[in-house]
């Protein structure tokens, strides 16, 4: 069966066609990053309008590249939430319209389930069960994943998400939005150990996180230095920030593997693209004998492929998940 996937929860419009036998046939993506950059964050109304502008051309592109016609589609998977309500409504209304026109069923996908399962699209996928670290702009969670739909929350952030901590700290350092990749780049020019920032909840004995204090520590350090224009100082602070957040994330991943007695770790979500995090987990995996899996780099951030795939997995598990109710709903929260 060919599943059409539609993602529009935030600032990326993603469309993909996934064949349950042949795998991913095509995917098309448009990122609105440039549109929101001057505002320092995503502007919901602009995001909705841009999804409307992009979604049909992306559908045409994905169908063209896969040499598939709409009539070949067996089901339509779309991101139902969480995300920006207006943005989600664009994807869900387009999904419902296509479903109604073709008489094909819909399946609403949880955005995080898309991220969670995205490493299974890689060439060398993990096998169930595994521990997953979900680190995006809106979420930070550790999960035990026993199969499709069988998820146990092991721990999560009590305040800011990891990506949010990256973005907010980057903003304090005067870097462009989204700050995650920028602060990571700047950190490479920093000297390790010049500054030391706190490692929140490192020894909390549970698998929860807290990152809001880290951004405050960046602000305080910047203030003390009174050299905001000094490039080297900023790079040193960026380096201290990345060291702190990476140490907390990696340490909790190891604790989750020990607690569950599993030896496969999956890292998904935008922050999973972070080079320093990947290096640290790679070193730890070699020392502590576990394996780490990532989605292909292009599927770390939001995309349609993970939604098509999660929809296909869900339908395989439970054909009853497909519905013909075209009176669409979204679940922003
Ligand atoms: O998963 P994602 O694309 O969207 C959400 O569902 O939130 O994640 C976006 C987040 C942003 O906070 C962004 O700054 C962060 O992922 N990010 C990174 C990197 N690439 C993206 N953070 C650190 N290092 C990166 N290389
Ligand atoms: Zn996401």
Short mmCIF file of C-alpha atoms and ligand atoms in Angstrom, two decimals:
data_model
loop_
_atom_site.label_atom_id
_atom_site.label_comp_id
_atom_site.label_asym_id
_atom_site.label_seq_id
_atom_site.Cartn_x
_atom_site.Cartn_y
_atom_site.Cartn_z
CA UNK A 1 0.00 0.00 0.00
CA UNK A 2 1.18 3.52 -0.74
CA UNK A 3 0.74 5.99 2.12
CA UNK A 4 0.80 9.72 1.51
CA UNK A 5 2.31 11.60 4.47
CA UNK A 6 1.63 15.25 5.28
CA UNK A 7 3.51 17.25 7.94
CA UNK A 8 2.66 20.87 8.76
CA UNK A 9 2.90 21.18 12.55
CA UNK A 10 5.37 24.03 12.76
CA UNK A 11 7.60 25.74 10.20
CA UNK A 12 8.26 22.91 7.75
CA UNK A 13 5.87 21.68 5.10
CA UNK A 14 6.67 18.06 4.34
CA UNK A 15 5.08 15.64 1.87
CA UNK A 16 6.13 12.03 1.26
CA UNK A 17 4.98 8.84 -0.41
CA UNK A 18 5.84 5.62 1.39
CA UNK A 19 5.27 2.19 -0.12
CA UNK A 20 4.90 -0.58 2.48
CA UNK A 21 6.77 -2.96 0.16
CA UNK A 22 9.26 -0.73 -1.67
CA UNK A 23 9.95 1.78 1.11
CA UNK A 24 10.15 5.54 0.69
CA UNK A 25 9.25 6.55 -2.89
CA UNK A 26 9.75 10.30 -2.61
CA UNK A 27 9.66 13.18 -0.20
CA UNK A 28 9.47 16.93 -0.65
CA UNK A 29 10.18 19.53 1.99
CA UNK A 30 9.94 23.28 2.31
CA UNK A 31 11.46 25.00 5.34
CA UNK A 32 10.17 28.40 6.42
CA UNK A 33 13.26 29.16 8.49
CA UNK A 34 14.17 32.23 6.41
CA UNK A 35 10.62 33.59 6.74
CA UNK A 36 10.72 33.56 10.55
CA UNK A 37 14.41 34.40 11.06
CA UNK A 38 13.89 38.17 11.30
CA UNK A 39 11.35 37.67 14.13
CA UNK A 40 13.69 35.42 16.12
CA UNK A 41 11.09 32.64 16.28
CA UNK A 42 8.15 31.08 14.48
CA UNK A 43 5.22 33.47 13.88
CA UNK A 44 2.16 31.18 13.86
CA UNK A 45 0.01 33.22 11.45
CA UNK A 46 2.83 33.52 8.92
CA UNK A 47 3.53 29.80 9.27
CA UNK A 48 -0.10 28.86 8.45
CA UNK A 49 -0.17 31.12 5.42
CA UNK A 50 3.10 29.77 4.09
CA UNK A 51 1.94 26.15 4.51
CA UNK A 52 -1.05 27.07 2.34
CA UNK A 53 1.27 28.53 -0.30
CA UNK A 54 3.65 25.56 -0.39
CA UNK A 55 1.59 22.46 0.15
CA UNK A 56 0.12 21.92 -3.32
CA UNK A 57 3.40 22.45 -5.21
CA UNK A 58 5.09 20.04 -2.79
CA UNK A 59 2.36 17.44 -3.39
CA UNK A 60 2.93 17.80 -7.14
CA UNK A 61 6.67 17.43 -6.63
CA UNK A 62 6.36 14.30 -4.47
CA UNK A 63 3.93 12.61 -6.85
CA UNK A 64 6.08 13.58 -9.84
CA UNK A 65 9.29 12.22 -8.32
CA UNK A 66 7.65 8.95 -7.29
CA UNK A 67 5.90 8.55 -10.67
CA UNK A 68 2.73 7.83 -8.75
CA UNK A 69 -0.74 9.22 -9.43
CA UNK A 70 -3.09 10.18 -6.59
CA UNK A 71 -5.32 7.20 -7.41
CA UNK A 72 -2.46 4.87 -6.36
CA UNK A 73 -2.57 6.13 -2.77
CA UNK A 74 -4.11 3.70 -0.28
CA UNK A 75 -4.25 5.97 2.78
CA UNK A 76 -3.33 9.47 3.87
CA UNK A 77 -1.37 10.08 7.06
CA UNK A 78 -1.18 13.59 8.45
CA UNK A 79 0.22 15.19 11.58
CA UNK A 80 -2.71 15.69 13.94
CA UNK A 81 -0.61 17.26 16.72
CA UNK A 82 1.06 18.54 18.76
CA UNK A 83 1.93 21.79 17.03
CA UNK A 84 0.57 25.18 16.02
CA UNK A 85 -3.20 24.94 15.57
CA UNK A 86 -3.38 27.00 12.37
CA UNK A 87 -0.44 25.18 10.83
CA UNK A 88 -1.87 21.77 11.71
CA UNK A 89 -5.22 22.76 10.19
CA UNK A 90 -3.59 23.29 6.79
CA UNK A 91 -2.17 19.75 6.66
CA UNK A 92 -5.28 18.12 8.09
CA UNK A 93 -7.68 19.96 5.78
CA UNK A 94 -5.60 19.07 2.73
CA UNK A 95 -5.42 15.43 3.92
CA UNK A 96 -9.20 15.35 4.38
CA UNK A 97 -9.83 16.97 1.02
CA UNK A 98 -7.66 14.45 -0.81
CA UNK A 99 -9.17 11.59 1.17
CA UNK A 100 -12.68 12.71 0.37
CA UNK A 101 -11.90 13.25 -3.32
CA UNK A 102 -10.29 9.81 -3.67
CA UNK A 103 -12.52 7.96 -1.19
CA UNK A 104 -9.40 6.93 0.75
CA UNK A 105 -9.03 6.65 4.54
CA UNK A 106 -7.08 8.95 6.83
CA UNK A 107 -4.83 8.26 9.75
CA UNK A 108 -3.92 11.01 12.23
CA UNK A 109 -0.31 10.76 13.40
CA UNK A 110 1.23 12.07 16.62
CA UNK A 111 4.16 14.25 15.57
CA UNK A 112 6.44 12.74 18.22
CA UNK A 113 5.62 9.22 17.11
CA UNK A 114 6.86 10.30 13.68
CA UNK A 115 10.18 11.43 15.19
CA UNK A 116 10.34 8.34 17.38
CA UNK A 117 10.00 5.89 14.49
CA UNK A 118 12.08 7.90 11.98
CA UNK A 119 15.34 5.96 12.64
CA UNK A 120 13.56 2.86 11.32
CA UNK A 121 13.71 4.52 7.88
CA UNK A 122 17.52 4.42 7.97
CA UNK A 123 19.62 1.90 6.10
CA UNK A 124 20.66 0.15 9.31
CA UNK A 125 17.61 0.47 11.55
CA UNK A 126 17.38 -0.56 15.22
CA UNK A 127 15.10 -3.44 16.23
CA UNK A 128 12.50 -3.30 18.99
CA UNK A 129 12.84 -2.90 21.94
CA UNK A 130 14.99 0.21 22.31
CA UNK A 131 15.35 3.37 24.37
CA UNK A 132 14.57 6.58 22.51
CA UNK A 133 15.73 10.07 23.32
CA UNK A 134 13.38 12.57 21.69
CA UNK A 135 14.97 16.00 21.58
CA UNK A 136 13.21 18.67 19.55
CA UNK A 137 12.28 22.32 19.85
CA UNK A 138 9.17 21.47 21.84
CA UNK A 139 9.98 18.20 23.61
CA UNK A 140 12.62 16.34 25.55
CA UNK A 141 11.64 12.81 26.49
CA UNK A 142 13.19 9.45 27.19
CA UNK A 143 10.99 6.55 26.13
CA UNK A 144 11.10 2.81 26.26
CA UNK A 145 9.86 1.65 22.85
CA UNK A 146 8.71 -1.97 22.71
CA UNK A 147 6.93 -1.76 19.39
CA UNK A 148 4.71 0.49 17.30
CA UNK A 149 2.29 2.13 19.74
CA UNK A 150 3.96 0.54 22.77
CA UNK A 151 5.74 3.42 24.42
CA UNK A 152 6.61 3.97 28.05
CA UNK A 153 7.62 7.45 29.16
CA UNK A 154 10.74 7.13 31.31
CA UNK A 155 11.44 10.80 31.85
CA UNK A 156 10.95 14.25 30.38
CA UNK A 157 11.81 17.89 30.80
CA UNK A 158 10.20 19.74 33.66
CA UNK A 159 10.54 23.10 31.88
CA UNK A 160 12.31 24.05 28.62
CA UNK A 161 12.90 21.49 25.88
CA UNK A 162 16.50 20.83 24.82
CA UNK A 163 16.01 22.57 21.47
CA UNK A 164 14.40 25.52 23.25
CA UNK A 165 17.46 25.76 25.53
CA UNK A 166 19.70 25.78 22.45
CA UNK A 167 17.56 28.43 20.74
CA UNK A 168 17.18 30.70 23.78
CA UNK A 169 20.86 30.56 24.72
CA UNK A 170 21.83 31.20 21.11
CA UNK A 171 19.58 34.27 21.10
CA UNK A 172 21.32 35.58 24.23
CA UNK A 173 24.62 35.17 22.39
CA UNK A 174 23.21 37.21 19.51
CA UNK A 175 22.95 34.30 17.09
CA UNK A 176 20.31 33.87 14.40
CA UNK A 177 17.20 31.69 14.72
CA UNK A 178 17.06 28.70 14.92
CA UNK A 179 20.04 28.88 17.23
CA UNK A 180 20.77 25.17 17.73
CA UNK A 181 23.03 24.70 14.71
CA UNK A 182 24.53 28.22 15.17
CA UNK A 183 25.56 27.79 18.81
CA UNK A 184 26.92 24.36 17.96
CA UNK A 185 29.12 25.89 15.24
CA UNK A 186 30.26 28.73 17.50
CA UNK A 187 31.10 26.25 20.28
CA UNK A 188 33.70 24.65 18.02
CA UNK A 189 35.72 27.87 18.18
CA UNK A 190 35.39 27.96 21.99
CA UNK A 191 38.01 26.82 24.49
CA UNK A 192 36.75 24.04 26.75
CA UNK A 193 36.88 24.70 30.48
CA UNK A 194 37.11 28.51 30.37
CA UNK A 195 33.60 28.70 31.79
CA UNK A 196 31.67 26.02 33.61
CA UNK A 197 27.87 26.08 33.52
CA UNK A 198 25.63 24.00 35.79
CA UNK A 199 24.47 20.51 34.81
CA UNK A 200 20.81 20.70 35.94
CA UNK A 201 19.44 17.50 37.47
CA UNK A 202 22.50 15.49 36.52
CA UNK A 203 22.30 13.63 39.83
CA UNK A 204 18.53 13.75 40.31
CA UNK A 205 18.31 9.91 40.31
CA UNK A 206 15.42 10.03 37.87
CA UNK A 207 15.28 10.42 34.11
CA UNK A 208 13.84 13.93 34.07
CA UNK A 209 15.51 17.05 32.74
CA UNK A 210 15.44 20.77 33.46
CA UNK A 211 17.03 23.26 31.10
CA UNK A 212 15.61 26.66 31.99
CA UNK A 213 18.41 27.32 34.51
CA UNK A 214 21.02 26.77 31.84
CA UNK A 215 19.84 29.71 29.78
CA UNK A 216 19.86 31.87 32.92
CA UNK A 217 23.44 30.74 33.58
CA UNK A 218 24.39 31.79 30.04
CA UNK A 219 22.82 35.20 30.68
CA UNK A 220 24.60 35.63 34.02
CA UNK A 221 27.96 34.61 32.57
CA UNK A 222 27.54 37.03 29.69
CA UNK A 223 26.66 39.80 32.16
CA UNK A 224 29.68 39.12 34.35
CA UNK A 225 32.00 39.15 31.39
CA UNK A 226 30.66 42.50 30.16
CA UNK A 227 32.38 41.68 26.90
CA UNK A 228 29.39 40.73 24.84
CA UNK A 229 31.12 41.94 21.72
CA UNK A 230 34.15 39.77 22.34
CA UNK A 231 33.89 36.92 19.85
CA UNK A 232 36.23 34.59 21.70
CA UNK A 233 34.33 34.99 24.99
CA UNK A 234 31.07 34.23 23.25
CA UNK A 235 32.58 31.14 21.67
CA UNK A 236 33.88 30.03 25.09
CA UNK A 237 30.41 30.46 26.61
CA UNK A 238 28.84 28.59 23.68
CA UNK A 239 31.33 25.81 24.29
CA UNK A 240 30.46 25.69 28.02
CA UNK A 241 26.75 25.62 27.19
CA UNK A 242 27.09 22.78 24.70
CA UNK A 243 29.32 20.80 27.09
CA UNK A 244 26.75 21.13 29.88
CA UNK A 245 23.66 20.19 27.88
CA UNK A 246 25.41 17.33 26.09
CA UNK A 247 26.70 15.88 29.35
CA UNK A 248 23.23 15.93 30.89
CA UNK A 249 21.59 14.35 27.83
CA UNK A 250 24.23 11.64 27.44
CA UNK A 251 24.30 10.78 31.16
CA UNK A 252 20.51 10.37 31.31
CA UNK A 253 20.54 8.21 28.17
CA UNK A 254 23.01 5.86 29.80
CA UNK A 255 20.90 5.76 32.97
CA UNK A 256 17.81 4.92 30.88
CA UNK A 257 19.64 2.07 29.14
CA UNK A 258 20.78 0.71 32.50
CA UNK A 259 17.31 1.01 34.02
CA UNK A 260 15.64 -0.81 31.12
CA UNK A 261 18.55 -3.23 30.58
CA UNK A 262 18.48 -2.42 26.87
CA UNK A 263 21.47 -1.86 24.61
CA UNK A 264 20.07 0.18 21.73
CA UNK A 265 19.57 3.92 21.92
CA UNK A 266 17.65 5.85 19.29
CA UNK A 267 18.07 9.61 19.12
CA UNK A 268 15.40 11.54 17.23
CA UNK A 269 14.27 15.15 16.81
CA UNK A 270 16.11 18.25 15.66
CA UNK A 271 18.72 18.30 18.44
CA UNK A 272 19.70 14.79 17.34
CA UNK A 273 21.47 16.51 14.46
CA UNK A 274 23.89 18.08 16.95
CA UNK A 275 27.47 17.06 16.27
CA UNK A 276 28.76 17.38 19.84
CA UNK A 277 25.89 15.24 21.15
CA UNK A 278 26.63 12.61 18.51
CA UNK A 279 30.33 12.61 19.38
CA UNK A 280 29.65 12.24 23.11
CA UNK A 281 27.14 9.41 22.61
CA UNK A 282 29.51 7.69 20.19
CA UNK A 283 32.33 7.73 22.76
CA UNK A 284 30.01 6.57 25.52
CA UNK A 285 28.55 3.79 23.37
CA UNK A 286 32.02 2.40 22.66
CA UNK A 287 32.92 2.47 26.37
CA UNK A 288 29.65 1.18 27.77
CA UNK A 289 28.79 -1.26 25.01
CA UNK A 290 25.56 -0.02 23.53
CA UNK A 291 24.61 1.04 20.02
CA UNK A 292 23.24 4.43 18.94
CA UNK A 293 20.90 4.93 16.01
CA UNK A 294 19.92 8.17 14.29
CA UNK A 295 17.50 8.99 11.54
CA UNK A 296 19.15 10.01 8.27
CA UNK A 297 20.26 13.62 8.79
CA UNK A 298 17.52 14.96 6.49
CA UNK A 299 14.89 13.21 8.67
CA UNK A 300 16.17 14.55 12.01
CA UNK A 301 14.17 17.75 11.71
CA UNK A 302 10.49 17.85 10.72
CA UNK A 303 9.60 16.08 7.47
CA UNK A 304 6.79 14.26 5.71
CA UNK A 305 8.63 10.93 5.40
CA UNK A 306 8.41 10.18 9.11
CA UNK A 307 4.67 10.91 9.07
CA UNK A 308 4.01 8.66 6.05
CA UNK A 309 6.11 5.94 7.69
CA UNK A 310 4.48 6.24 11.13
CA UNK A 311 1.05 6.17 9.44
CA UNK A 312 1.99 3.04 7.49
CA UNK A 313 3.31 1.31 10.64
CA UNK A 314 0.18 2.21 12.53
CA UNK A 315 -2.08 0.84 9.80
CA UNK A 316 -0.07 -2.37 9.65
CA UNK A 317 -0.46 -2.80 13.39
CA UNK A 318 -4.11 -1.82 13.49
CA UNK A 319 -6.02 -1.46 10.20
CA UNK A 320 -8.84 -0.01 12.30
CA UNK A 321 -6.76 3.14 12.79
CA UNK A 322 -7.85 4.23 9.31
CA UNK A 323 -11.02 6.28 9.24
CA UNK A 324 -13.30 7.91 6.69
CA UNK A 325 -14.36 10.79 8.89
CA UNK A 326 -13.38 13.81 6.83
CA UNK A 327 -14.60 16.26 9.46
CA UNK A 328 -11.01 16.81 10.51
CA UNK A 329 -9.74 17.72 13.95
CA UNK A 330 -6.31 18.79 15.13
CA UNK A 331 -4.75 18.41 18.57
CA UNK A 332 -2.37 21.31 19.14
CA UNK A 333 -1.52 19.98 22.60
O1 LIG B 1 12.39 18.34 15.54
P1 LIG B 1 12.50 19.75 15.11
O2 LIG B 1 12.87 20.05 13.69
O3 LIG B 1 11.17 20.51 15.33
C1 LIG B 1 10.37 20.34 16.45
O4 LIG B 1 9.48 19.45 16.40
O5 LIG B 1 10.61 21.08 17.42
O6 LIG B 1 13.55 20.43 16.11
C2 LIG B 1 13.93 21.77 15.99
C3 LIG B 1 14.93 22.09 17.09
C4 LIG B 1 15.27 23.57 17.17
O7 LIG B 1 15.24 23.97 18.53
C5 LIG B 1 16.71 23.61 16.63
O8 LIG B 1 17.49 24.67 17.17
C6 LIG B 1 17.24 22.27 17.07
O9 LIG B 1 16.17 21.39 16.87
N1 LIG B 1 18.41 21.86 16.27
C7 LIG B 1 19.65 21.73 16.77
C8 LIG B 1 20.49 21.37 15.69
N2 LIG B 1 19.73 21.28 14.56
C9 LIG B 1 18.45 21.58 14.94
N3 LIG B 1 20.11 21.88 18.03
C10 LIG B 1 21.41 21.70 18.23
N4 LIG B 1 22.29 21.36 17.25
C11 LIG B 1 21.88 21.17 15.98
N5 LIG B 1 22.76 20.85 15.03
ZN1 LIG B 2 9.45 17.89 15.24
#
